[in-house]
mmCIF file of C-alpha atoms in Angstrom:
data_model
loop_
_atom_site.group_PDB
_atom_site.id
_atom_site.type_symbol
_atom_site.label_atom_id
_atom_site.label_comp_id
_atom_site.label_asym_id
_atom_site.label_seq_id
_atom_site.Cartn_x
_atom_site.Cartn_y
_atom_site.Cartn_z
ATOM 1 C CA MET A 28 -4.313 -12.666 -29.103
ATOM 2 C CA ASP A 29 -3.706 -16.336 -28.452
ATOM 3 C CA GLU A 30 -6.002 -17.340 -31.336
ATOM 4 C CA MET A 31 -4.503 -20.849 -31.396
ATOM 5 C CA ASN A 32 -5.306 -21.477 -27.730
ATOM 6 C CA THR A 33 -8.643 -22.730 -26.419
ATOM 7 C CA VAL A 34 -8.027 -20.913 -23.148
ATOM 8 C CA GLY A 35 -7.462 -17.171 -22.974
ATOM 9 C CA THR A 36 -4.608 -15.277 -21.358
ATOM 10 C CA LEU A 37 -4.760 -12.959 -18.367
ATOM 11 C CA TYR A 38 -2.648 -9.830 -18.939
ATOM 12 C CA ILE A 39 -1.604 -7.606 -16.020
ATOM 13 C CA VAL A 40 -1.128 -4.243 -17.716
ATOM 14 C CA SER A 41 0.596 -1.222 -16.180
ATOM 15 C CA THR A 42 -0.917 2.162 -16.982
ATOM 16 C CA PRO A 43 0.432 5.725 -16.582
ATOM 17 C CA ILE A 44 0.536 7.255 -13.097
ATOM 18 C CA GLY A 45 -0.236 10.718 -14.428
ATOM 19 C CA ASN A 46 1.154 11.394 -17.887
ATOM 20 C CA ALA A 47 -0.734 9.452 -20.574
ATOM 21 C CA ARG A 48 2.363 9.509 -22.816
ATOM 22 C CA ASP A 49 3.992 7.030 -20.448
ATOM 23 C CA MET A 50 1.736 4.241 -21.745
ATOM 24 C CA THR A 51 3.902 1.625 -23.460
ATOM 25 C CA GLU A 52 3.198 0.575 -27.034
ATOM 26 C CA ARG A 53 2.832 -3.043 -25.961
ATOM 27 C CA GLY A 54 0.398 -2.077 -23.208
ATOM 28 C CA ARG A 55 -1.656 -0.029 -25.655
ATOM 29 C CA GLN A 56 -1.782 -2.953 -28.109
ATOM 30 C CA ILE A 57 -2.932 -5.356 -25.387
ATOM 31 C CA LEU A 58 -5.722 -2.990 -24.332
ATOM 32 C CA GLU A 59 -6.808 -2.465 -27.939
ATOM 33 C CA THR A 60 -7.172 -6.185 -28.660
ATOM 34 C CA ALA A 61 -8.276 -7.605 -25.287
ATOM 35 C CA ASP A 62 -11.777 -9.052 -25.200
ATOM 36 C CA ILE A 63 -12.306 -7.700 -21.686
ATOM 37 C CA ILE A 64 -10.570 -4.979 -19.692
ATOM 38 C CA ALA A 65 -10.947 -5.581 -15.943
ATOM 39 C CA ALA A 66 -10.703 -2.100 -14.409
ATOM 40 C CA GLU A 67 -10.537 -0.914 -10.806
ATOM 41 C CA ASP A 68 -12.765 2.082 -11.613
ATOM 42 C CA THR A 69 -14.423 1.975 -15.040
ATOM 43 C CA ARG A 70 -15.187 5.717 -14.927
ATOM 44 C CA ARG A 71 -11.516 6.632 -14.519
ATOM 45 C CA SER A 72 -10.385 3.983 -16.993
ATOM 46 C CA VAL A 73 -12.703 5.355 -19.689
ATOM 47 C CA VAL A 74 -10.871 8.681 -19.441
ATOM 48 C CA LEU A 75 -7.506 6.972 -20.002
ATOM 49 C CA LEU A 76 -8.819 4.804 -22.850
ATOM 50 C CA ASN A 77 -10.271 7.870 -24.564
ATOM 51 C CA LYS A 78 -6.890 9.596 -24.367
ATOM 52 C CA LEU A 79 -5.304 6.507 -25.901
ATOM 53 C CA GLY A 80 -7.968 6.283 -28.603
ATOM 54 C CA ILE A 81 -9.150 2.869 -27.371
ATOM 55 C CA ARG A 82 -12.809 1.829 -27.222
ATOM 56 C CA GLY A 83 -14.113 1.254 -23.718
ATOM 57 C CA ASN A 84 -17.104 -0.990 -24.405
ATOM 58 C CA GLN A 85 -15.241 -4.080 -23.129
ATOM 59 C CA LEU A 86 -14.689 -2.585 -19.659
ATOM 60 C CA SER A 87 -15.754 -4.614 -16.620
ATOM 61 C CA ALA A 88 -15.419 -3.552 -12.971
ATOM 62 C CA ASN A 89 -12.843 -5.353 -10.826
ATOM 63 C CA HIS A 90 -12.547 -3.379 -7.601
ATOM 64 C CA LYS A 91 -11.873 -4.309 -3.975
ATOM 65 C CA PHE A 92 -15.583 -4.633 -3.176
ATOM 66 C CA ASN A 93 -16.369 -7.228 -5.848
ATOM 67 C CA GLU A 94 -13.052 -8.902 -6.683
ATOM 68 C CA TYR A 95 -13.817 -12.140 -4.813
ATOM 69 C CA GLY A 96 -17.162 -12.724 -6.519
ATOM 70 C CA LYS A 97 -16.114 -11.369 -9.909
ATOM 71 C CA ALA A 98 -13.020 -13.573 -10.188
ATOM 72 C CA LYS A 99 -15.183 -16.624 -10.902
ATOM 73 C CA TRP A 100 -16.871 -14.855 -13.820
ATOM 74 C CA PHE A 101 -13.540 -13.713 -15.262
ATOM 75 C CA ILE A 102 -12.184 -17.275 -15.058
ATOM 76 C CA GLU A 103 -15.222 -18.538 -16.975
ATOM 77 C CA GLN A 104 -14.547 -15.986 -19.705
ATOM 78 C CA LEU A 105 -10.886 -17.019 -19.891
ATOM 79 C CA ARG A 106 -11.861 -20.672 -20.174
ATOM 80 C CA GLN A 107 -14.040 -19.725 -23.140
ATOM 81 C CA GLY A 108 -10.930 -18.409 -24.875
ATOM 82 C CA LYS A 109 -11.317 -14.713 -24.169
ATOM 83 C CA SER A 110 -8.319 -12.570 -23.278
ATOM 84 C CA ILE A 111 -8.536 -10.262 -20.263
ATOM 85 C CA ALA A 112 -6.373 -7.233 -19.481
ATOM 86 C CA VAL A 113 -6.305 -6.161 -15.820
ATOM 87 C CA ILE A 114 -5.643 -2.478 -15.141
ATOM 88 C CA THR A 115 -5.787 -0.283 -12.074
ATOM 89 C CA ASP A 116 -6.598 3.424 -11.815
ATOM 90 C CA ALA A 117 -2.910 4.233 -12.245
ATOM 91 C CA GLY A 118 0.346 2.300 -12.258
ATOM 92 C CA THR A 119 0.919 -1.426 -11.889
ATOM 93 C CA PRO A 120 -2.032 -3.574 -10.768
ATOM 94 C CA CYS A 121 -1.889 -5.467 -7.452
ATOM 95 C CA ILE A 122 0.620 -3.062 -5.852
ATOM 96 C CA SER A 123 -1.722 -1.948 -3.044
ATOM 97 C CA ASP A 124 -4.549 -2.315 -5.579
ATOM 98 C CA PRO A 125 -7.096 -5.022 -6.488
ATOM 99 C CA GLY A 126 -6.124 -7.920 -8.766
ATOM 100 C CA ASN A 127 -4.451 -10.569 -6.638
ATOM 101 C CA GLU A 128 -7.621 -12.621 -6.166
ATOM 102 C CA LEU A 129 -8.108 -12.927 -9.921
ATOM 103 C CA ILE A 130 -4.448 -13.768 -10.496
ATOM 104 C CA ARG A 131 -4.509 -16.505 -7.848
ATOM 105 C CA ALA A 132 -7.714 -17.944 -9.337
ATOM 106 C CA ALA A 133 -6.174 -17.951 -12.820
ATOM 107 C CA ILE A 134 -3.027 -19.690 -11.603
ATOM 108 C CA ASP A 135 -5.112 -22.316 -9.785
ATOM 109 C CA ALA A 136 -7.091 -22.868 -12.999
ATOM 110 C CA GLY A 137 -3.923 -23.359 -15.039
ATOM 111 C CA ILE A 138 -4.478 -20.157 -17.032
ATOM 112 C CA ARG A 139 -1.493 -18.246 -18.393
ATOM 113 C CA VAL A 140 -0.784 -14.953 -16.593
ATOM 114 C CA VAL A 141 1.430 -12.406 -18.390
ATOM 115 C CA GLY A 142 2.815 -9.172 -16.948
ATOM 116 C CA VAL A 143 2.982 -6.110 -19.190
ATOM 117 C CA PRO A 144 5.401 -3.768 -17.376
ATOM 118 C CA GLY A 145 5.245 -0.018 -17.217
ATOM 119 C CA CYS A 146 4.762 2.675 -14.586
ATOM 120 C CA CYS A 147 4.788 1.991 -10.851
ATOM 121 C CA ALA A 148 4.614 4.918 -8.427
ATOM 122 C CA ALA A 149 6.692 3.184 -5.754
ATOM 123 C CA VAL A 150 9.532 2.210 -8.091
ATOM 124 C CA THR A 151 9.531 5.598 -9.828
ATOM 125 C CA ALA A 152 9.805 7.418 -6.491
ATOM 126 C CA LEU A 153 12.543 5.089 -5.252
ATOM 127 C CA SER A 154 14.533 5.665 -8.427
ATOM 128 C CA ILE A 155 14.780 9.432 -7.788
ATOM 129 C CA SER A 156 15.111 9.313 -3.995
ATOM 130 C CA GLY A 157 18.897 9.139 -3.758
ATOM 131 C CA PHE A 158 18.432 6.712 -0.853
ATOM 132 C CA ASP A 159 20.239 3.414 -0.344
ATOM 133 C CA LEU A 160 18.437 1.012 -2.700
ATOM 134 C CA SER A 161 20.634 -2.056 -2.243
ATOM 135 C CA THR A 162 17.512 -3.312 -0.457
ATOM 136 C CA PHE A 163 14.196 -1.631 0.274
ATOM 137 C CA PHE A 164 10.877 -2.494 1.903
ATOM 138 C CA PHE A 165 7.513 -1.632 0.335
ATOM 139 C CA PHE A 166 4.922 -1.227 3.069
ATOM 140 C CA GLY A 167 1.778 -0.112 1.212
ATOM 141 C CA PHE A 168 -0.186 2.726 2.801
ATOM 142 C CA PHE A 169 1.246 4.355 5.915
ATOM 143 C CA PRO A 170 -0.698 3.128 9.000
ATOM 144 C CA ARG A 171 -3.433 5.384 10.346
ATOM 145 C CA GLU A 172 -3.438 4.398 14.023
ATOM 146 C CA ALA A 173 -0.705 5.674 16.357
ATOM 147 C CA ALA A 174 0.043 2.205 17.753
ATOM 148 C CA ASP A 175 0.418 0.747 14.253
ATOM 149 C CA ARG A 176 2.658 3.656 13.261
ATOM 150 C CA ARG A 177 4.903 3.035 16.259
ATOM 151 C CA ARG A 178 5.116 -0.617 15.332
ATOM 152 C CA ALA A 179 6.164 0.413 11.823
ATOM 153 C CA ILE A 180 8.898 2.682 13.202
ATOM 154 C CA ALA A 181 10.085 -0.076 15.545
ATOM 155 C CA MET A 182 10.301 -2.428 12.554
ATOM 156 C CA MET A 183 12.255 0.161 10.575
ATOM 157 C CA ARG A 184 14.742 0.676 13.428
ATOM 158 C CA ARG A 185 15.389 -3.066 13.736
ATOM 159 C CA GLY A 186 15.239 -3.949 10.037
ATOM 160 C CA ASP A 187 18.003 -5.167 7.750
ATOM 161 C CA THR A 188 17.229 -2.448 5.225
ATOM 162 C CA ARG A 189 17.393 1.324 5.650
ATOM 163 C CA THR A 190 14.909 2.419 2.974
ATOM 164 C CA TYR A 191 11.139 2.099 3.333
ATOM 165 C CA CYS A 192 8.394 3.009 0.874
ATOM 166 C CA PHE A 193 4.819 3.965 1.776
ATOM 167 C CA TYR A 194 1.849 5.383 -0.099
ATOM 168 C CA GLU A 195 -0.106 8.184 1.565
ATOM 169 C CA SER A 196 -3.236 10.217 0.953
ATOM 170 C CA PRO A 197 -2.865 13.998 0.448
ATOM 171 C CA LYS A 198 -5.352 14.522 3.306
ATOM 172 C CA ARG A 199 -3.104 12.606 5.732
ATOM 173 C CA ILE A 200 0.366 13.531 4.498
ATOM 174 C CA MET A 201 0.951 16.358 6.995
ATOM 175 C CA ASP A 202 -0.273 14.191 9.866
ATOM 176 C CA ALA A 203 2.191 11.470 8.821
ATOM 177 C CA VAL A 204 5.114 13.900 8.662
ATOM 178 C CA GLU A 205 4.207 15.422 12.023
ATOM 179 C CA PHE A 206 4.076 11.943 13.531
ATOM 180 C CA PHE A 207 7.731 11.384 12.573
ATOM 181 C CA ILE A 208 8.530 14.734 14.202
ATOM 182 C CA SER A 209 6.632 13.906 17.409
ATOM 183 C CA GLU A 210 8.460 10.570 17.665
ATOM 184 C CA HIS A 211 11.846 12.264 17.117
ATOM 185 C CA ALA A 212 12.401 9.714 14.353
ATOM 186 C CA GLY A 213 15.934 9.666 12.991
ATOM 187 C CA VAL A 214 14.942 9.425 9.342
ATOM 188 C CA ARG A 215 15.297 11.398 6.152
ATOM 189 C CA LEU A 216 12.208 11.734 4.018
ATOM 190 C CA CYS A 217 11.556 11.991 0.313
ATOM 191 C CA LEU A 218 7.957 12.831 -0.581
ATOM 192 C CA CYS A 219 6.976 12.537 -4.244
ATOM 193 C CA ASN A 220 3.739 14.283 -5.189
ATOM 194 C CA ASP A 221 1.843 14.184 -8.508
ATOM 195 C CA MET A 222 4.646 12.281 -10.232
ATOM 196 C CA THR A 223 4.852 12.628 -14.041
ATOM 197 C CA LYS A 224 2.234 15.401 -13.992
ATOM 198 C CA LEU A 225 2.791 19.050 -14.923
ATOM 199 C CA HIS A 226 3.156 20.265 -11.328
ATOM 200 C CA GLU A 227 4.948 17.284 -9.784
ATOM 201 C CA MET A 228 7.031 18.119 -6.715
ATOM 202 C CA THR A 229 9.551 16.361 -4.502
ATOM 203 C CA PHE A 230 10.151 17.283 -0.859
ATOM 204 C CA ARG A 231 13.395 16.118 0.765
ATOM 205 C CA GLY A 232 15.055 16.396 4.158
ATOM 206 C CA THR A 233 14.407 15.742 7.824
ATOM 207 C CA PRO A 234 10.745 15.452 8.877
ATOM 208 C CA ALA A 235 10.855 19.044 10.195
ATOM 209 C CA GLU A 236 12.393 20.328 6.940
ATOM 210 C CA VAL A 237 9.810 18.482 4.860
ATOM 211 C CA ARG A 238 6.981 19.897 6.984
ATOM 212 C CA ASP A 239 8.256 23.426 6.316
ATOM 213 C CA GLN A 240 8.451 22.672 2.577
ATOM 214 C CA LEU A 241 4.861 21.409 2.564
ATOM 215 C CA LEU A 242 3.639 24.498 4.401
ATOM 216 C CA ALA A 243 5.527 26.716 1.962
ATOM 217 C CA LYS A 244 3.788 25.000 -0.957
ATOM 218 C CA GLY A 245 0.397 25.801 0.529
ATOM 219 C CA SER A 246 -1.824 23.403 -1.413
ATOM 220 C CA TYR A 247 0.017 20.295 -0.248
ATOM 221 C CA ASP A 248 -3.240 18.392 0.421
ATOM 222 C CA LYS A 249 -3.787 17.615 -3.265
ATOM 223 C CA GLY A 250 -2.382 14.813 -5.387
ATOM 224 C CA GLU A 251 -1.243 11.379 -4.236
ATOM 225 C CA TYR A 252 2.061 10.899 -2.397
ATOM 226 C CA VAL A 253 4.780 8.310 -2.200
ATOM 227 C CA LEU A 254 6.468 8.659 1.189
ATOM 228 C CA LEU A 255 10.035 7.323 1.351
ATOM 229 C CA CYS A 256 12.059 7.003 4.550
ATOM 230 C CA GLU A 257 15.762 6.358 4.929
ATOM 231 C CA VAL A 258 16.687 5.434 8.495
ATOM 232 C CA GLU A 259 19.745 7.188 9.911
ATOM 233 C CA GLU A 260 22.486 4.782 10.998
ATOM 234 C CA ASP A 261 22.570 6.072 14.580
ATOM 235 C CA TYR A 262 18.786 5.580 14.842
ATOM 236 C CA LEU A 263 18.997 1.859 14.121
ATOM 237 C CA ILE A 264 18.619 -0.522 17.058
ATOM 238 C CA THR A 265 21.132 -3.325 16.952
ATOM 239 C CA GLU A 266 21.045 -4.613 20.519
ATOM 240 C CA VAL A 267 18.319 -6.988 21.653
ATOM 241 C CA GLU A 268 15.838 -5.242 23.925
ATOM 242 C CA HIS A 269 13.351 -6.895 26.251
ATOM 243 C CA VAL A 270 9.812 -6.308 25.011
ATOM 244 C CA SER A 271 6.766 -7.407 26.983
ATOM 245 C CA SER A 272 4.599 -9.959 25.198
ATOM 246 C CA PRO A 273 0.977 -8.939 24.487
ATOM 247 C CA GLU A 274 -0.132 -11.575 27.021
ATOM 248 C CA ALA A 275 2.075 -10.089 29.748
ATOM 249 C CA LEU A 276 0.946 -6.576 28.892
ATOM 250 C CA LEU A 277 -2.701 -7.634 29.030
ATOM 251 C CA VAL A 278 -2.362 -9.384 32.414
ATOM 252 C CA ASP A 279 -0.459 -6.412 33.838
ATOM 253 C CA CYS A 280 -3.206 -4.026 32.732
ATOM 254 C CA MET A 281 -5.930 -6.293 34.180
ATOM 255 C CA VAL A 282 -4.170 -6.415 37.557
ATOM 256 C CA GLN A 283 -3.320 -2.721 37.614
ATOM 257 C CA HIS A 284 -6.869 -1.594 36.802
ATOM 258 C CA ASP A 285 -8.719 -4.555 38.352
ATOM 259 C CA CYS A 286 -10.681 -5.090 35.158
ATOM 260 C CA THR A 287 -11.646 -7.764 32.650
ATOM 261 C CA ALA A 288 -9.510 -8.673 29.665
ATOM 262 C CA LYS A 289 -11.917 -6.921 27.290
ATOM 263 C CA ASP A 290 -11.752 -3.720 29.323
ATOM 264 C CA ALA A 291 -7.963 -4.013 29.498
ATOM 265 C CA ILE A 292 -7.821 -4.259 25.699
ATOM 266 C CA LYS A 293 -9.850 -1.059 25.396
ATOM 267 C CA LEU A 294 -7.490 0.718 27.797
ATOM 268 C CA LEU A 295 -4.384 -0.500 25.985
ATOM 269 C CA LEU A 296 -5.718 0.594 22.598
ATOM 270 C CA LYS A 297 -6.055 4.118 23.995
ATOM 271 C CA ASP A 298 -2.514 4.023 25.423
ATOM 272 C CA ASP A 299 -0.049 5.733 23.072
ATOM 273 C CA ASN A 300 2.785 3.675 24.568
ATOM 274 C CA ASN A 301 1.165 0.428 23.474
ATOM 275 C CA THR A 302 2.597 -0.896 20.199
ATOM 276 C CA TYR A 303 0.286 -3.887 19.790
ATOM 277 C CA SER A 304 -2.712 -3.872 17.461
ATOM 278 C CA LYS A 305 -6.287 -4.790 18.365
ATOM 279 C CA ASN A 306 -5.942 -8.164 16.622
ATOM 280 C CA GLU A 307 -2.760 -8.992 18.552
ATOM 281 C CA LEU A 308 -4.349 -8.113 21.880
ATOM 282 C CA TYR A 309 -7.453 -10.184 21.154
ATOM 283 C CA ALA A 310 -5.232 -13.090 20.103
ATOM 284 C CA ALA A 311 -3.409 -12.737 23.439
ATOM 285 C CA HIS A 312 -6.765 -12.786 25.233
ATOM 286 C CA LEU A 313 -7.734 -16.044 23.479
ATOM 287 C CA ALA A 314 -4.343 -17.570 24.300
ATOM 288 C CA LEU A 315 -4.810 -16.707 27.989
ATOM 289 C CA LYS A 316 -8.312 -18.212 27.982
ATOM 290 C CA GLU A 317 -7.037 -21.433 26.449
ATOM 291 C CA ARG A 318 -4.238 -21.751 29.003
ATOM 292 C CA PHE A 319 -5.857 -20.486 32.184
ATOM 293 C CA GLY A 320 -9.524 -19.944 31.438
ATOM 294 C CA ALA A 321 -8.966 -16.200 32.014
#
């Protein structure tokens, strides 16, 4: 590849999300001829390469724990004329997966970056959801903390789009669905599990209906999920509501409990009615200190 160039090319290669037959011919050819394959998890990538009949001796780790330091080495290899194919464990790299740091470094170095399209769990799930896809919002993984989840719901209710896409772990999927139920969220869900695999399943309906479907399945805590939400029209908030700023909330808590700002932050983070994150509250604390020396 690129034998006439003195600088190599960085290929961003999509891989199957479950069924190895979904690997594109172009993607296979790139992986066969690349000098280096930058993989999120070399152990998992070896399994895929073996299925595809591709040697794995050019594999090099590029995961979230080393991507900043490793990018420099990859750029050096590209400058020497080597071609590099970036892959993730499954699907399209950089979509809630490592790879962006290397891509940014390559762009800054004037190195050609080429996308090799294929499977993407989010897009595949959206395509079968039946939801309004005139616009949609990809959020990454569903938040873990209650306050962050409430902020996400508030964003969804006030957003310009009705369809939202999240990834979720099988160990947390029931907790996520039950959160929508506890918040009386006016949404319809579409949960896609083990897509493209032999036992793939889709769960559709209100949060309560989807919970019952998961319980009926029994072994719902296996296989990765894409969690799609379509906001009901009567659940959308169109009027402008007064919302206390994090600074005002912090001062109010300090006065009410006669405590320091740091103690007030701890109290607010335990308060389920608080929709601000730890970072936002600490930023509010710094802003108050700058203005009033609080």
